Amino acid sequence: MKLLEQSISDVLGLFFPELCVTCGKRLVTQEKFVCFNCWHDLPVTNFHLKHDNKVAQLFWGRVDISAATAFFSFRKGSKYQQLIHFVKYKGLKELGFETGKKFGLQLLESPLFAEIDVLMPVPLHPKKEKKRGFNQSDWIARGIAEVLKMPVDTQTLHRKEYTATQTKRNRYERWQNVEAVFGLNDPKAVENKHVLLIDDVVTTGATLEACAIHLLKQPGTKVSIATLAYADI
């Protein structure tokens, strides 16, 4: 039954964008992708107001992150996991953009993210991006950037190797999977910059850690992290 409900929800969200992608109810005028009720009930973390939050703690003792946050949290099977699912796998890049704008409004409230110089989405391998048609983290970053009035750099950080999906790996396996797959095209582009790394979901933080390590090797570079969601596993 759950599998059938999931399939119906996928079809509804993909072919009938006038329906809320999280609850399936028909959207009314001025609602876009997600209904007002689901936006209102979004389990926002408010991690942007607390330096030692759960996302920041993922990186303690691993890599020197200036600040870290996630917009909302979800548990496996929740309707808000559906939101991420549609952004990441079902082609609703505009939903990533709209959610990014809402996230940006939250970041504006935080002194922890007041001195960012540039936003940098976690890159996909070119083969994966071509297959998917877009990079969901790029669209999230665009939404945030529109609110924060900051540039988005999609050229400097790149993924050198095509890696398998991370969803069924433990923390150590995730780190092994991404340890050597990232690089910088122009290291000088991030010197003395405070980079805000953007991704869709953080679980163990392995991918973001691998990106941050490369960035932090450059003189004067600082790194903060903002993800759309935190997988509260």
mmCIF file of N, CA and C in Angstrom, residues 156-211:
data_model
loop_
_atom_site.group_PDB
_atom_site.id
_atom_site.type_symbol
_atom_site.label_atom_id
_atom_site.label_comp_id
_atom_site.label_asym_id
_atom_site.label_seq_id
_atom_site.Cartn_x
_atom_site.Cartn_y
_atom_site.Cartn_z
ATOM 1 N N THR A 156 34.640 26.914 -10.131
ATOM 2 C CA THR A 156 35.895 26.644 -9.420
ATOM 3 C C THR A 156 35.974 25.227 -8.868
ATOM 4 N N LEU A 157 34.958 24.806 -8.149
ATOM 5 C CA LEU A 157 34.937 23.465 -7.557
ATOM 6 C C LEU A 157 34.363 22.485 -8.576
ATOM 7 N N HIS A 158 35.059 21.373 -8.798
ATOM 8 C CA HIS A 158 34.549 20.389 -9.743
ATOM 9 C C HIS A 158 34.723 18.981 -9.198
ATOM 10 N N ARG A 159 33.933 18.091 -9.749
ATOM 11 C CA ARG A 159 33.986 16.680 -9.358
ATOM 12 C C ARG A 159 34.766 15.919 -10.415
ATOM 13 N N LYS A 160 35.863 15.288 -9.992
ATOM 14 C CA LYS A 160 36.769 14.622 -10.930
ATOM 15 C C LYS A 160 36.313 13.222 -11.302
ATOM 16 N N GLU A 161 35.630 12.556 -10.389
ATOM 17 C CA GLU A 161 35.267 11.162 -10.625
ATOM 18 C C GLU A 161 33.778 10.968 -10.434
ATOM 19 N N TYR A 162 33.244 10.037 -11.190
ATOM 20 C CA TYR A 162 31.837 9.663 -11.059
ATOM 21 C C TYR A 162 31.718 8.678 -9.900
ATOM 22 N N THR A 163 30.928 9.048 -8.888
ATOM 23 C CA THR A 163 30.794 8.182 -7.716
ATOM 24 C C THR A 163 29.406 7.588 -7.644
ATOM 25 N N ALA A 164 29.324 6.421 -7.004
ATOM 26 C CA ALA A 164 28.035 5.758 -6.822
ATOM 27 C C ALA A 164 27.206 6.520 -5.799
ATOM 28 N N THR A 165 25.919 6.237 -5.771
ATOM 29 C CA THR A 165 25.022 6.897 -4.831
ATOM 30 C C THR A 165 25.465 6.671 -3.392
ATOM 31 N N GLN A 166 25.172 7.667 -2.532
ATOM 32 C CA GLN A 166 25.582 7.615 -1.137
ATOM 33 C C GLN A 166 24.481 7.088 -0.219
ATOM 34 N N THR A 167 23.270 6.917 -0.742
ATOM 35 C CA THR A 167 22.116 6.757 0.132
ATOM 36 C C THR A 167 22.165 5.531 1.042
ATOM 37 N N LYS A 168 22.862 4.455 0.634
ATOM 38 C CA LYS A 168 22.868 3.240 1.449
ATOM 39 C C LYS A 168 24.227 2.967 2.096
ATOM 40 N N ARG A 169 25.086 3.996 2.146
ATOM 41 C CA ARG A 169 26.418 3.828 2.719
ATOM 42 C C ARG A 169 26.467 4.385 4.140
ATOM 43 N N ASN A 170 27.332 3.771 4.963
ATOM 44 C CA ASN A 170 27.528 4.328 6.299
ATOM 45 C C ASN A 170 28.536 5.472 6.215
ATOM 46 N N ARG A 171 28.827 6.083 7.368
ATOM 47 C CA ARG A 171 29.658 7.292 7.374
ATOM 48 C C ARG A 171 31.047 7.047 6.790
ATOM 49 N N TYR A 172 31.697 5.949 7.187
ATOM 50 C CA TYR A 172 33.042 5.681 6.696
ATOM 51 C C TYR A 172 33.021 5.370 5.206
ATOM 52 N N GLU A 173 32.016 4.614 4.757
ATOM 53 C CA GLU A 173 31.902 4.268 3.341
ATOM 54 C C GLU A 173 31.644 5.518 2.500
ATOM 55 N N ARG A 174 30.854 6.443 3.039
ATOM 56 C CA ARG A 174 30.594 7.699 2.322
ATOM 57 C C ARG A 174 31.888 8.489 2.162
ATOM 58 N N TRP A 175 32.690 8.524 3.226
ATOM 59 C CA TRP A 175 33.942 9.273 3.140
ATOM 60 C C TRP A 175 34.872 8.640 2.110
ATOM 61 N N GLN A 176 34.994 7.302 2.115
ATOM 62 C CA GLN A 176 35.827 6.617 1.130
ATOM 63 C C GLN A 176 35.349 6.902 -0.300
ATOM 64 N N ASN A 177 34.047 7.061 -0.450
ATOM 65 C CA ASN A 177 33.459 7.254 -1.768
ATOM 66 C C ASN A 177 33.747 8.634 -2.354
ATOM 67 N N VAL A 178 34.040 9.624 -1.503
ATOM 68 C CA VAL A 178 34.221 10.997 -2.013
ATOM 69 C C VAL A 178 35.587 11.600 -1.695
ATOM 70 N N GLU A 179 36.436 10.843 -0.998
ATOM 71 C CA GLU A 179 37.686 11.396 -0.482
ATOM 72 C C GLU A 179 38.525 12.092 -1.550
ATOM 73 N N ALA A 180 38.609 11.513 -2.735
ATOM 74 C CA ALA A 180 39.525 12.060 -3.742
ATOM 75 C C ALA A 180 38.820 12.477 -5.028
ATOM 76 N N VAL A 181 37.520 12.784 -4.950
ATOM 77 C CA VAL A 181 36.790 13.020 -6.197
ATOM 78 C C VAL A 181 36.639 14.490 -6.557
ATOM 79 N N PHE A 182 36.991 15.409 -5.645
ATOM 80 C CA PHE A 182 36.819 16.829 -5.927
ATOM 81 C C PHE A 182 38.151 17.511 -6.207
ATOM 82 N N GLY A 183 38.089 18.631 -6.906
ATOM 83 C CA GLY A 183 39.272 19.424 -7.169
ATOM 84 C C GLY A 183 38.875 20.864 -7.461
ATOM 85 N N LEU A 184 39.875 21.741 -7.591
ATOM 86 C CA LEU A 184 39.638 23.153 -7.893
ATOM 87 C C LEU A 184 40.234 23.499 -9.248
ATOM 88 N N ASN A 185 39.436 24.101 -10.111
ATOM 89 C CA ASN A 185 39.931 24.528 -11.414
ATOM 90 C C ASN A 185 40.852 25.737 -11.302
ATOM 91 N N ASP A 186 40.506 26.648 -10.416
ATOM 92 C CA ASP A 186 41.287 27.871 -10.232
ATOM 93 C C ASP A 186 41.386 28.168 -8.740
ATOM 94 N N PRO A 187 42.369 27.587 -8.052
ATOM 95 C CA PRO A 187 42.476 27.763 -6.602
ATOM 96 C C PRO A 187 42.533 29.223 -6.165
ATOM 97 N N LYS A 188 43.137 30.081 -6.978
ATOM 98 C CA LYS A 188 43.263 31.494 -6.593
ATOM 99 C C LYS A 188 41.913 32.203 -6.511
ATOM 100 N N ALA A 189 40.907 31.626 -7.159
ATOM 101 C CA ALA A 189 39.581 32.247 -7.176
ATOM 102 C C ALA A 189 38.934 32.277 -5.792
ATOM 103 N N VAL A 190 39.403 31.412 -4.891
ATOM 104 C CA VAL A 190 38.797 31.373 -3.556
ATOM 105 C C VAL A 190 39.735 31.895 -2.464
ATOM 106 N N GLU A 191 40.920 32.349 -2.854
ATOM 107 C CA GLU A 191 41.844 32.881 -1.851
ATOM 108 C C GLU A 191 41.219 34.090 -1.142
ATOM 109 N N ASN A 192 41.327 34.085 0.189
ATOM 110 C CA ASN A 192 40.812 35.181 1.015
ATOM 111 C C ASN A 192 39.308 35.397 0.852
ATOM 112 N N LYS A 193 38.595 34.343 0.480
ATOM 113 C CA LYS A 193 37.134 34.408 0.344
ATOM 114 C C LYS A 193 36.473 33.552 1.423
ATOM 115 N N HIS A 194 35.270 33.980 1.812
ATOM 116 C CA HIS A 194 34.446 33.163 2.697
ATOM 117 C C HIS A 194 33.391 32.495 1.816
ATOM 118 N N VAL A 195 33.559 31.195 1.611
ATOM 119 C CA VAL A 195 32.711 30.426 0.706
ATOM 120 C C VAL A 195 31.566 29.776 1.480
ATOM 121 N N LEU A 196 30.348 29.910 0.960
ATOM 122 C CA LEU A 196 29.207 29.190 1.519
ATOM 123 C C LEU A 196 28.900 28.016 0.605
ATOM 124 N N LEU A 197 29.223 26.800 1.064
ATOM 125 C CA LEU A 197 28.943 25.577 0.316
ATOM 126 C C LEU A 197 27.457 25.251 0.420
ATOM 127 N N ILE A 198 26.838 24.956 -0.722
ATOM 128 C CA ILE A 198 25.406 24.675 -0.762
ATOM 129 C C ILE A 198 25.179 23.245 -1.240
ATOM 130 N N ASP A 199 24.309 22.512 -0.525
ATOM 131 C CA ASP A 199 23.927 21.172 -0.960
ATOM 132 C C ASP A 199 22.455 20.951 -0.633
ATOM 133 N N ASP A 200 21.890 19.863 -1.163
ATOM 134 C CA ASP A 200 20.471 19.616 -0.922
ATOM 135 C C ASP A 200 20.225 19.000 0.453
ATOM 136 N N VAL A 201 20.964 17.938 0.780
ATOM 137 C CA VAL A 201 20.753 17.234 2.048
ATOM 138 C C VAL A 201 22.092 16.931 2.695
ATOM 139 N N VAL A 202 22.152 17.048 4.009
ATOM 140 C CA VAL A 202 23.325 16.586 4.751
ATOM 141 C C VAL A 202 22.900 15.434 5.648
ATOM 142 N N THR A 203 23.663 14.340 5.579
ATOM 143 C CA THR A 203 23.409 13.176 6.437
ATOM 144 C C THR A 203 24.616 12.949 7.342
ATOM 145 N N THR A 204 25.727 12.507 6.759
ATOM 146 C CA THR A 204 26.958 12.340 7.547
ATOM 147 C C THR A 204 27.915 13.510 7.350
ATOM 148 N N GLY A 205 27.737 14.256 6.264
ATOM 149 C CA GLY A 205 28.619 15.384 5.969
ATOM 150 C C GLY A 205 29.863 15.015 5.189
ATOM 151 N N ALA A 206 29.973 13.776 4.725
ATOM 152 C CA ALA A 206 31.203 13.324 4.049
ATOM 153 C C ALA A 206 31.484 14.103 2.770
ATOM 154 N N THR A 207 30.475 14.300 1.944
ATOM 155 C CA THR A 207 30.674 15.019 0.683
ATOM 156 C C THR A 207 31.089 16.462 0.937
ATOM 157 N N LEU A 208 30.391 17.138 1.838
ATOM 158 C CA LEU A 208 30.709 18.527 2.153
ATOM 159 C C LEU A 208 32.094 18.643 2.784
ATOM 160 N N GLU A 209 32.458 17.696 3.605
ATOM 161 C CA GLU A 209 33.789 17.690 4.207
ATOM 162 C C GLU A 209 34.868 17.595 3.128
ATOM 163 N N ALA A 210 34.655 16.707 2.162
ATOM 164 C CA ALA A 210 35.635 16.532 1.095
ATOM 165 C C ALA A 210 35.791 17.812 0.277
ATOM 166 N N CYS A 211 34.689 18.499 0.013
ATOM 167 C CA CYS A 211 34.755 19.779 -0.702
ATOM 168 C C CYS A 211 35.493 20.822 0.126
#
